[in-house]
Coordinates of C-alpha atoms and ligand atoms in Angstrom, one line a residue:
M282 CA 23.7 -27.8 9.5
S283 CA 23.4 -30.6 7.0
F284 CA 23.1 -30.5 3.4
P285 CA 20.9 -33.7 1.8
S286 CA 23.5 -35.5 -0.2
S287 CA 21.0 -38.3 -1.8
R288 CA 20.1 -35.6 -4.5
S289 CA 22.5 -37.1 -8.2
I290 CA 23.9 -35.2 -9.8
S291 CA 22.8 -33.9 -13.8
P292 CA 24.9 -34.7 -16.7
V293 CA 26.1 -31.5 -17.9
Q294 CA 23.9 -30.4 -21.0
A295 CA 24.1 -28.1 -24.3
T296 CA 22.8 -24.9 -23.5
T297 CA 21.6 -22.1 -25.8
I298 CA 21.1 -19.1 -25.2
V299 CA 18.3 -17.4 -25.7
A300 CA 18.5 -13.8 -25.5
A301 CA 17.2 -10.2 -27.3
K302 CA 18.7 -9.6 -30.8
D303 CA 21.4 -7.3 -30.4
W304 CA 20.8 -6.3 -26.0
S305 CA 23.5 -7.3 -23.4
P306 CA 23.1 -6.4 -19.5
T307 CA 25.1 -3.6 -20.5
S308 CA 23.7 -2.2 -23.9
W309 CA 21.6 0.1 -22.1
Q310 CA 25.4 2.3 -21.6
S311 CA 25.1 3.7 -25.0
K312 CA 21.1 5.1 -24.4
P313 CA 21.2 8.6 -22.7
I314 CA 19.7 8.2 -19.5
K315 CA 16.6 10.1 -17.3
Q316 CA 17.2 10.3 -13.5
D317 CA 20.9 9.6 -13.4
V318 CA 22.7 9.5 -10.3
D319 CA 26.4 11.5 -10.4
Y320 CA 28.5 9.6 -8.3
P321 CA 31.4 12.2 -7.2
D322 CA 33.8 9.3 -7.0
Q323 CA 33.8 6.2 -10.3
A324 CA 35.8 3.4 -8.9
H325 CA 34.6 3.2 -5.6
L326 CA 30.8 2.4 -8.1
N327 CA 32.9 0.0 -10.1
K328 CA 34.1 -1.3 -6.4
V329 CA 30.8 -1.8 -4.7
L330 CA 28.8 -3.0 -8.8
E331 CA 31.8 -5.6 -8.6
K332 CA 31.0 -7.3 -5.6
I333 CA 27.2 -6.7 -5.9
G334 CA 27.5 -9.1 -9.0
R335 CA 29.0 -11.7 -6.9
L336 CA 26.7 -11.7 -4.3
P337 CA 23.8 -14.5 -4.6
P338 CA 20.4 -14.4 -6.2
M339 CA 17.4 -13.0 -4.2
V340 CA 15.2 -15.0 -6.6
V341 CA 15.2 -17.0 -8.4
P342 CA 14.0 -18.3 -12.7
G343 CA 10.9 -20.4 -11.1
E344 CA 10.1 -18.1 -8.8
I345 CA 10.0 -15.3 -11.6
H346 CA 8.2 -18.3 -14.6
R347 CA 5.9 -18.9 -12.2
L348 CA 5.0 -15.2 -11.5
R349 CA 4.8 -15.1 -15.1
Q350 CA 2.1 -17.4 -15.5
Q351 CA 0.3 -16.2 -12.8
L352 CA 0.3 -12.7 -14.4
A353 CA -1.1 -14.8 -18.0
D354 CA -3.7 -15.7 -16.5
V355 CA -5.0 -12.1 -14.9
A356 CA -4.3 -10.7 -18.9
L357 CA -6.3 -13.7 -19.6
G358 CA -9.1 -12.9 -16.9
K359 CA -8.5 -15.5 -15.0
A360 CA -7.0 -13.8 -12.0
F361 CA -7.0 -10.6 -10.1
L362 CA -3.4 -8.7 -9.5
L363 CA -3.3 -6.5 -6.0
Q364 CA 0.0 -4.8 -6.1
G365 CA 1.2 -1.9 -2.5
G366 CA 3.6 -1.0 -0.6
D367 CA 5.5 2.2 0.0
C368 CA 6.1 4.6 -2.3
A369 CA 9.7 5.0 -1.5
E370 CA 10.9 2.2 1.2
L371 CA 13.2 3.6 3.5
F372 CA 15.9 0.8 5.2
D373 CA 14.5 1.5 8.4
Y374 CA 11.2 -0.6 7.2
C375 CA 13.5 -2.8 7.2
A376 CA 12.2 -4.4 10.7
Q377 CA 9.5 -7.2 12.5
S378 CA 6.8 -4.9 13.0
P379 CA 6.7 -2.7 10.2
I380 CA 7.4 -5.7 7.6
E381 CA 4.4 -7.8 9.1
A382 CA 1.8 -4.9 9.3
K383 CA 2.4 -4.9 5.3
L384 CA 1.9 -7.8 5.1
K385 CA -1.1 -8.4 6.7
V386 CA -2.3 -5.4 4.9
L387 CA -1.8 -7.3 1.6
L388 CA -3.5 -10.7 3.1
Q389 CA -6.1 -9.1 4.1
M390 CA -7.1 -7.4 0.9
S391 CA -6.4 -10.1 -1.0
L392 CA -8.5 -12.2 0.9
V393 CA -11.6 -9.6 0.6
L394 CA -10.5 -9.6 -3.4
V395 CA -10.7 -12.9 -4.0
W396 CA -14.0 -13.7 -2.0
G397 CA -15.4 -11.0 -4.1
A398 CA -13.9 -11.7 -7.1
R399 CA -14.1 -15.3 -7.0
M400 CA -10.7 -15.4 -8.8
P401 CA -7.3 -16.8 -7.3
V402 CA -5.7 -13.1 -6.5
V403 CA -1.8 -12.3 -8.0
R404 CA 0.1 -10.3 -4.4
I405 CA 3.0 -8.3 -5.4
A406 CA 4.4 -6.5 -3.0
R407 CA 6.1 -2.8 -3.9
M408 CA 9.0 -4.2 -1.4
A409 CA 12.7 -5.4 -0.5
G410 CA 14.2 -3.0 -2.7
Q411 CA 12.0 0.1 -3.2
Y412 CA 14.3 2.8 -2.3
A413 CA 15.2 4.9 -5.8
K414 CA 13.1 7.5 -6.4
P415 CA 12.7 9.6 -9.3
R416 CA 12.3 13.1 -8.6
S417 CA 11.1 16.3 -10.5
K418 CA 14.0 18.2 -10.1
P419 CA 17.1 17.5 -9.3
T420 CA 17.7 19.8 -6.4
E421 CA 15.9 21.5 -3.7
M422 CA 16.1 24.9 -1.3
H423 CA 16.4 24.1 2.3
E424 CA 16.9 27.1 4.7
G425 CA 18.0 29.1 1.7
E426 CA 20.0 26.7 0.4
E427 CA 20.2 25.0 -3.0
I428 CA 21.2 21.5 -1.6
L429 CA 20.5 18.5 -3.9
S430 CA 17.2 16.4 -3.6
Y431 CA 16.7 13.4 -2.0
R432 CA 16.8 9.4 -4.7
G433 CA 15.7 7.5 -1.9
D434 CA 17.7 5.5 0.8
N435 CA 19.7 3.9 -2.0
V436 CA 21.5 6.5 -3.6
N437 CA 21.6 9.2 -0.5
G438 CA 20.2 10.3 2.5
Y439 CA 16.8 12.2 3.6
D440 CA 18.8 14.4 6.6
P441 CA 19.9 17.1 4.0
A442 CA 23.7 17.1 5.3
D443 CA 24.1 13.9 3.6
R444 CA 22.7 14.6 0.3
T445 CA 25.5 13.3 -1.7
P446 CA 25.4 9.9 -3.5
D447 CA 26.9 7.0 -1.8
P448 CA 27.6 4.3 -3.7
E449 CA 27.9 1.8 -0.1
R450 CA 24.0 2.5 -0.2
L451 CA 24.3 0.5 -2.8
L452 CA 25.1 -2.5 -1.7
G453 CA 22.8 -1.3 1.6
A454 CA 19.7 -1.7 -0.5
Y455 CA 21.1 -5.1 -1.3
F456 CA 21.6 -5.7 2.1
H457 CA 18.1 -4.7 3.0
S458 CA 16.3 -6.4 0.7
A459 CA 17.6 -9.6 1.5
A460 CA 16.9 -9.1 5.0
T461 CA 13.3 -8.2 3.9
L462 CA 12.8 -11.2 1.5
N463 CA 14.9 -13.7 4.5
Y464 CA 11.8 -12.5 7.1
V465 CA 9.1 -13.1 4.2
R466 CA 9.3 -15.8 3.5
S467 CA 10.6 -17.9 7.0
I468 CA 7.1 -16.5 8.5
L469 CA 5.4 -17.0 4.9
A470 CA 6.5 -20.6 5.8
E471 CA 6.4 -20.7 9.3
G472 CA 1.8 -20.3 8.2
F473 CA 1.7 -16.5 9.0
A474 CA -0.8 -16.4 5.8
D475 CA -2.6 -19.2 6.9
L476 CA -6.7 -19.0 7.7
H477 CA -6.2 -21.3 10.8
H478 CA -4.1 -18.7 12.2
P479 CA -7.0 -15.7 13.0
S480 CA -4.6 -13.4 14.9
N481 CA -3.3 -12.8 11.2
W482 CA -6.5 -12.1 9.7
N483 CA -8.6 -10.3 12.5
L484 CA -8.7 -6.7 12.4
H485 CA -7.9 -5.2 15.9
H486 CA -7.4 -1.3 15.1
V487 CA -10.4 -0.6 13.1
K488 CA -12.3 2.2 14.4
S489 CA -15.3 1.8 12.3
S490 CA -17.1 -1.1 12.6
T491 CA -19.1 -1.3 10.2
L492 CA -15.7 -2.6 7.9
R493 CA -15.0 -4.6 10.8
Q494 CA -18.7 -6.4 10.9
E495 CA -18.2 -6.8 7.2
Y496 CA -14.6 -7.7 6.8
Q497 CA -15.1 -10.8 10.4
G498 CA -18.7 -12.0 8.4
I499 CA -16.0 -12.5 5.4
V500 CA -13.2 -14.6 8.1
D501 CA -16.6 -15.9 8.9
R502 CA -17.8 -17.4 6.4
L503 CA -14.6 -18.4 5.1
T504 CA -13.8 -20.5 8.2
D505 CA -16.8 -22.0 7.9
A506 CA -15.6 -23.4 4.2
L507 CA -12.7 -24.4 5.7
D508 CA -13.9 -26.6 9.0
F509 CA -16.5 -28.1 6.3
M510 CA -13.0 -29.3 3.8
K511 CA -11.7 -30.4 7.1
T512 CA -14.0 -32.0 8.5
I513 CA -15.0 -34.1 4.2
G514 CA -11.2 -34.7 4.7
A515 CA -10.9 -32.4 2.1
D516 CA -8.1 -30.4 3.6
P517 CA -4.8 -32.3 4.2
N518 CA -3.1 -30.1 5.9
A519 CA -6.0 -28.4 8.4
G520 CA -3.2 -28.2 11.4
G521 CA -1.8 -25.6 9.3
V522 CA 1.9 -25.8 8.7
Q523 CA 4.0 -27.2 11.3
S524 CA 1.7 -29.8 11.7
G525 CA 4.4 -31.1 9.5
A526 CA 2.4 -32.4 5.7
P527 CA 3.7 -30.3 3.2
P528 CA 2.1 -26.8 2.9
S529 CA -0.8 -26.8 0.7
T530 CA -2.3 -24.1 -0.7
L531 CA -5.0 -23.7 1.9
N532 CA -1.8 -22.9 4.5
T533 CA 0.3 -20.9 2.7
V534 CA 0.6 -17.6 -0.6
D535 CA 2.8 -16.9 -2.6
I536 CA 3.4 -12.6 -2.2
F537 CA 6.2 -11.7 -5.0
A538 CA 8.4 -8.5 -4.4
S539 CA 8.5 -5.6 -6.3
H540 CA 10.3 -2.6 -7.8
E541 CA 11.2 0.1 -10.0
G542 CA 14.1 0.0 -12.5
L543 CA 15.9 3.1 -11.7
L544 CA 19.5 2.3 -11.1
L545 CA 20.5 0.9 -13.9
E546 CA 23.8 -0.3 -13.0
Y547 CA 22.4 -1.9 -9.4
E548 CA 20.0 -3.6 -11.6
Q549 CA 22.3 -4.8 -14.4
A550 CA 24.8 -5.6 -11.1
L551 CA 21.6 -8.2 -11.0
T552 CA 21.3 -9.4 -14.1
R553 CA 22.6 -12.9 -15.1
L554 CA 22.2 -16.0 -16.7
L555 CA 20.4 -18.4 -15.7
T556 CA 18.6 -22.2 -16.6
D557 CA 15.7 -21.2 -17.0
P558 CA 13.7 -24.3 -15.4
T559 CA 10.5 -24.7 -17.4
N560 CA 13.2 -25.2 -20.9
P561 CA 16.7 -26.8 -19.1
T562 CA 18.4 -26.4 -22.6
Q563 CA 18.1 -22.8 -22.5
Q564 CA 19.0 -19.6 -20.4
K565 CA 17.9 -17.1 -19.8
Y566 CA 18.3 -13.6 -19.0
Y567 CA 17.0 -12.9 -15.6
N568 CA 16.7 -9.9 -13.0
V569 CA 17.5 -11.4 -9.5
G570 CA 17.2 -9.3 -7.8
T571 CA 13.6 -8.7 -7.5
H572 CA 10.0 -11.1 -9.1
F573 CA 8.7 -8.1 -11.1
I574 CA 10.5 -4.3 -11.4
W575 CA 8.6 -1.6 -13.5
I576 CA 9.5 1.6 -15.3
G577 CA 8.9 4.3 -14.8
D578 CA 6.3 7.2 -16.1
R579 CA 9.7 9.4 -16.5
T580 CA 12.4 6.8 -17.5
R581 CA 10.0 5.4 -20.6
Q582 CA 11.4 7.0 -24.0
L583 CA 11.3 4.2 -26.4
D584 CA 15.0 5.4 -27.5
G585 CA 16.3 5.4 -23.8
A586 CA 18.3 3.6 -21.3
H587 CA 15.4 2.6 -19.2
V588 CA 13.5 0.3 -21.6
E589 CA 16.9 -1.0 -23.8
Y590 CA 17.4 -2.5 -20.3
F591 CA 14.3 -3.9 -19.9
R592 CA 13.2 -5.1 -23.1
G593 CA 16.2 -8.3 -22.0
I594 CA 14.6 -9.4 -19.2
E595 CA 12.9 -12.5 -18.7
N596 CA 11.7 -10.9 -15.5
P597 CA 7.5 -9.8 -15.8
I598 CA 7.9 -5.9 -16.4
G599 CA 5.7 -3.1 -15.9
V600 CA 5.4 0.1 -17.7
K601 CA 3.7 3.0 -15.9
C602 CA 1.5 5.0 -18.1
G603 CA -0.3 8.5 -17.9
P604 CA -1.4 11.3 -20.0
S605 CA 1.6 12.8 -21.6
M606 CA 1.6 8.6 -23.5
K607 CA 0.6 8.6 -27.0
P608 CA -1.7 5.6 -28.1
E609 CA 1.1 5.2 -30.7
E610 CA 4.1 5.2 -28.4
L611 CA 2.3 2.7 -26.6
V612 CA 2.6 0.5 -29.3
D613 CA 6.3 0.6 -30.2
L614 CA 7.1 0.7 -27.1
L615 CA 4.8 -3.0 -26.5
N616 CA 6.6 -4.4 -29.6
I617 CA 10.0 -3.3 -29.1
L618 CA 9.1 -5.1 -24.7
D619 CA 6.8 -8.0 -25.8
A620 CA 8.5 -8.5 -29.2
D621 CA 6.8 -12.6 -29.5
K622 CA 3.5 -11.2 -27.6
Q623 CA 3.3 -13.2 -24.6
P624 CA 0.7 -12.8 -22.0
G625 CA 1.2 -11.4 -18.7
K626 CA 4.5 -10.4 -20.1
V627 CA 3.6 -7.1 -19.3
T628 CA 2.1 -4.4 -17.0
L629 CA 0.4 -1.4 -17.6
I630 CA -0.4 0.9 -14.9
T631 CA -2.5 3.5 -15.5
R632 CA -2.1 6.3 -14.1
Y633 CA -4.6 9.5 -15.5
G634 CA -6.1 11.2 -12.0
V635 CA -9.6 11.1 -12.0
D636 CA -9.9 14.6 -14.2
Q637 CA -8.0 12.7 -17.0
V638 CA -8.8 8.9 -17.2
D639 CA -12.4 9.1 -19.5
K640 CA -10.0 11.4 -21.5
Y641 CA -6.5 8.9 -22.1
L642 CA -7.9 5.1 -20.9
P643 CA -10.4 4.6 -24.2
G644 CA -7.4 5.2 -26.4
H645 CA -4.6 3.8 -24.8
I646 CA -7.1 -0.3 -24.7
K647 CA -8.2 0.1 -28.4
A648 CA -4.1 0.9 -29.5
V649 CA -3.5 -2.1 -27.5
Q650 CA -6.2 -4.3 -28.6
E651 CA -5.5 -3.0 -32.3
S652 CA -1.6 -3.8 -31.7
G653 CA -2.2 -7.8 -30.1
H654 CA -0.3 -7.5 -27.0
V655 CA -3.0 -9.2 -24.1
V656 CA -1.7 -7.3 -21.4
V657 CA -2.1 -6.5 -17.7
W658 CA -4.0 -3.8 -17.0
A659 CA -3.6 -2.0 -14.2
C660 CA -5.0 0.7 -12.8
D661 CA -3.0 2.9 -9.9
P662 CA -5.3 5.6 -8.8
M663 CA -2.6 7.5 -6.7
H664 CA 0.0 9.0 -8.6
G665 CA -2.7 11.3 -10.9
N666 CA -4.3 12.6 -7.6
T667 CA -1.8 14.0 -5.4
K668 CA -2.4 17.3 -4.5
Q669 CA -1.5 20.3 -1.5
A670 CA -3.3 19.9 1.8
V671 CA -3.7 22.8 3.8
S672 CA -0.7 22.9 5.6
G673 CA 1.0 22.2 2.7
V674 CA 2.4 18.8 2.5
K675 CA 1.4 15.9 -0.8
T676 CA -1.8 14.0 -0.2
R677 CA -4.6 11.8 -1.8
H678 CA -8.2 11.8 -1.2
L679 CA -9.9 9.0 -1.0
I680 CA -13.0 9.9 -2.8
D681 CA -10.3 11.1 -5.5
I682 CA -8.8 7.1 -6.0
T683 CA -12.1 5.9 -5.3
K684 CA -13.4 7.8 -8.6
E685 CA -10.7 6.8 -10.7
L686 CA -10.5 3.4 -10.2
S687 CA -14.6 2.5 -10.4
Q688 CA -14.2 5.0 -13.8
A689 CA -10.9 2.7 -14.9
I690 CA -13.8 -0.9 -14.1
R691 CA -16.5 0.8 -15.9
I692 CA -14.8 1.7 -19.5
H693 CA -12.7 -1.4 -19.3
K694 CA -15.9 -3.0 -19.2
Q695 CA -17.2 -0.8 -21.6
M696 CA -14.6 -1.0 -24.0
G697 CA -14.8 -5.0 -24.3
S698 CA -11.7 -5.2 -21.9
H699 CA -10.9 -5.8 -18.1
L700 CA -9.5 -4.1 -15.4
G701 CA -7.1 -6.9 -14.2
G702 CA -5.3 -5.0 -11.0
V703 CA -4.7 -2.4 -8.9
H704 CA -1.8 -0.8 -8.1
F705 CA -1.5 1.1 -4.4
E706 CA 0.7 3.5 -2.1
L707 CA 0.2 1.5 0.9
T708 CA 1.6 0.9 5.0
G709 CA 0.3 -1.4 7.7
D710 CA 0.8 1.2 9.6
R711 CA -2.3 4.0 10.6
V712 CA -0.1 7.4 9.2
T713 CA -2.1 10.1 8.6
E714 CA -1.6 11.2 5.0
C715 CA -4.1 10.7 2.4
V716 CA -7.8 12.3 3.6
G717 CA -10.8 10.2 3.8
G718 CA -12.2 7.1 3.7
S719 CA -14.2 5.1 6.2
M720 CA -12.0 6.5 9.5
E721 CA -12.9 10.0 7.9
L722 CA -9.7 11.5 8.2
L723 CA -9.7 15.8 7.7
D724 CA -7.2 18.2 6.3
A725 CA -6.3 19.3 9.9
E726 CA -5.6 15.5 10.9
L727 CA -3.1 15.4 8.1
L728 CA 0.3 16.4 10.3
Q729 CA -0.6 14.0 13.5
R730 CA 0.9 10.8 12.0
Y731 CA 2.1 12.3 8.6
E732 CA 5.6 10.2 7.9
T733 CA 5.6 9.1 4.1
H734 CA 9.7 10.6 3.6
C735 CA 7.8 10.2 -0.5
D736 CA 4.5 10.5 -1.8
P737 CA 1.3 9.9 1.0
R738 CA 0.5 6.6 1.2
L739 CA -3.5 4.8 2.3
N740 CA -3.4 3.3 5.9
Y741 CA -4.4 -0.2 7.2
E742 CA -7.9 1.6 7.6
Q743 CA -7.9 3.2 3.9
A744 CA -6.2 -0.2 2.4
L745 CA -9.1 -1.7 3.5
D746 CA -11.8 0.2 2.5
M747 CA -10.4 0.4 -1.0
A748 CA -10.5 -3.9 -1.2
F749 CA -13.4 -4.1 -0.3
L750 CA -15.0 -1.2 -3.2
I751 CA -14.1 -3.0 -5.7
A752 CA -14.7 -6.8 -4.0
K753 CA -17.7 -4.4 -4.7
Y754 CA -17.7 -3.8 -8.3
Q755 CA -16.7 -7.3 -8.7
E756 CA -19.9 -9.1 -7.2
K757 CA -21.8 -6.6 -9.5
Ligands
PEP1040 C1 5.9 5.2 -7.8 O1 5.7 3.8 -8.8 O2 6.0 5.9 -6.8 C2 6.4 6.3 -9.1 C3 6.9 6.8 -8.7 O3 5.0 6.1 -10.1 P1 4.8 7.2 -11.6 O4 6.1 6.8 -13.0 O5 4.0 6.6 -11.8 O6 5.0 8.5 -11.8
MN1041 MN1 5.1 7.5 -5.6

């Protein structure tokens, strides 16, 4: 391996540390915490955290600022946000085929969205770190015995015999995230997202012929447009990134990583004071474990540890908002998390359920409009619509998901606001976890390939259904 030798070392510049008032990466520790993990061996935990604290950043400030800029565009109505991925990633998903399948479905959805909305799409994957899960109960019954609940692969095992929290799993989370990101970066750099590589854009497995035809129509029209640009010399890199020219926006795309910031010890170990590339005289605190990080609906208490941690980092952040959020509480929360009122710093991910969206969304929009914060409004039509299937497993119906989404779009429009993005739990595989869609999956068929260890996800075909639905709304 060789390193460039011509790079000059810039003179040391005087820098100031810019941080939120009375905040430090450890200040969350003095606040009440929800969903905390009780580790049996504290010394072991500390040793692991020390190690994680020395490991290199997985993402760098320049990327975080680029996402901030793109989300500012979303907040101002100039771009659309697509965020999606598994409810809970497993360490086992860190393998070539599941990573490729997830990237593929996100790219294909975003292509449909770009076409429908005629605006850039910002892509954020729930990936490379989405391991920790908040649980409604700390324990559950298994064969007549009370055992600890599964808390995600970075805490304990899904196997009932492996439920004791193990700090080594935090190290596992770092390395699985890093390996996932590494592969994502490599294949994107080699042209995985290049529209000139048709195999990544084909709908091989889609059964519904209408869906396939509609999608093929978009791909054909886009390929024609690209060929035309090539003919007139406006596409400098029509041969793909392998042609040697630097990648242009037509050959590759940004895909950012995200996860719920639940295990604050881990997040703290990955919080670093680094130079702000947009202003090299300043140093700021960045979470270098992911680009975008969100607070779940269960851990967003105003005086709690999670809000305290989140208020100090430069990364763009998300907040899940459900029916229990009071409008005045939402404004208090934004005043803490977005004290400087920076457009797109906060993404509000709303998840009320189809029967409640009408009741709560208007009050939340009004409160934010009056507050002067300019947020990204994203709709998560999954988490308010979980039901029990006949077999007893958790499921979600596409009809409910569709309705919550269309109502959110309508309510935003009526109130002079706009829905900036969507947040889905999905997979690129052909699982059977949600009911309905163009493949008309039935409740009785759910057990055929029900694979999730947590919430039910849209499968490949259902995810594309959603993209077409949103694109059609955007065209109107
Ligand atoms: C999730 O996104 O998986 C989740 C737990 O969501 P919420 O915090 O909205 O319940
Ligand atoms: Mn979930």
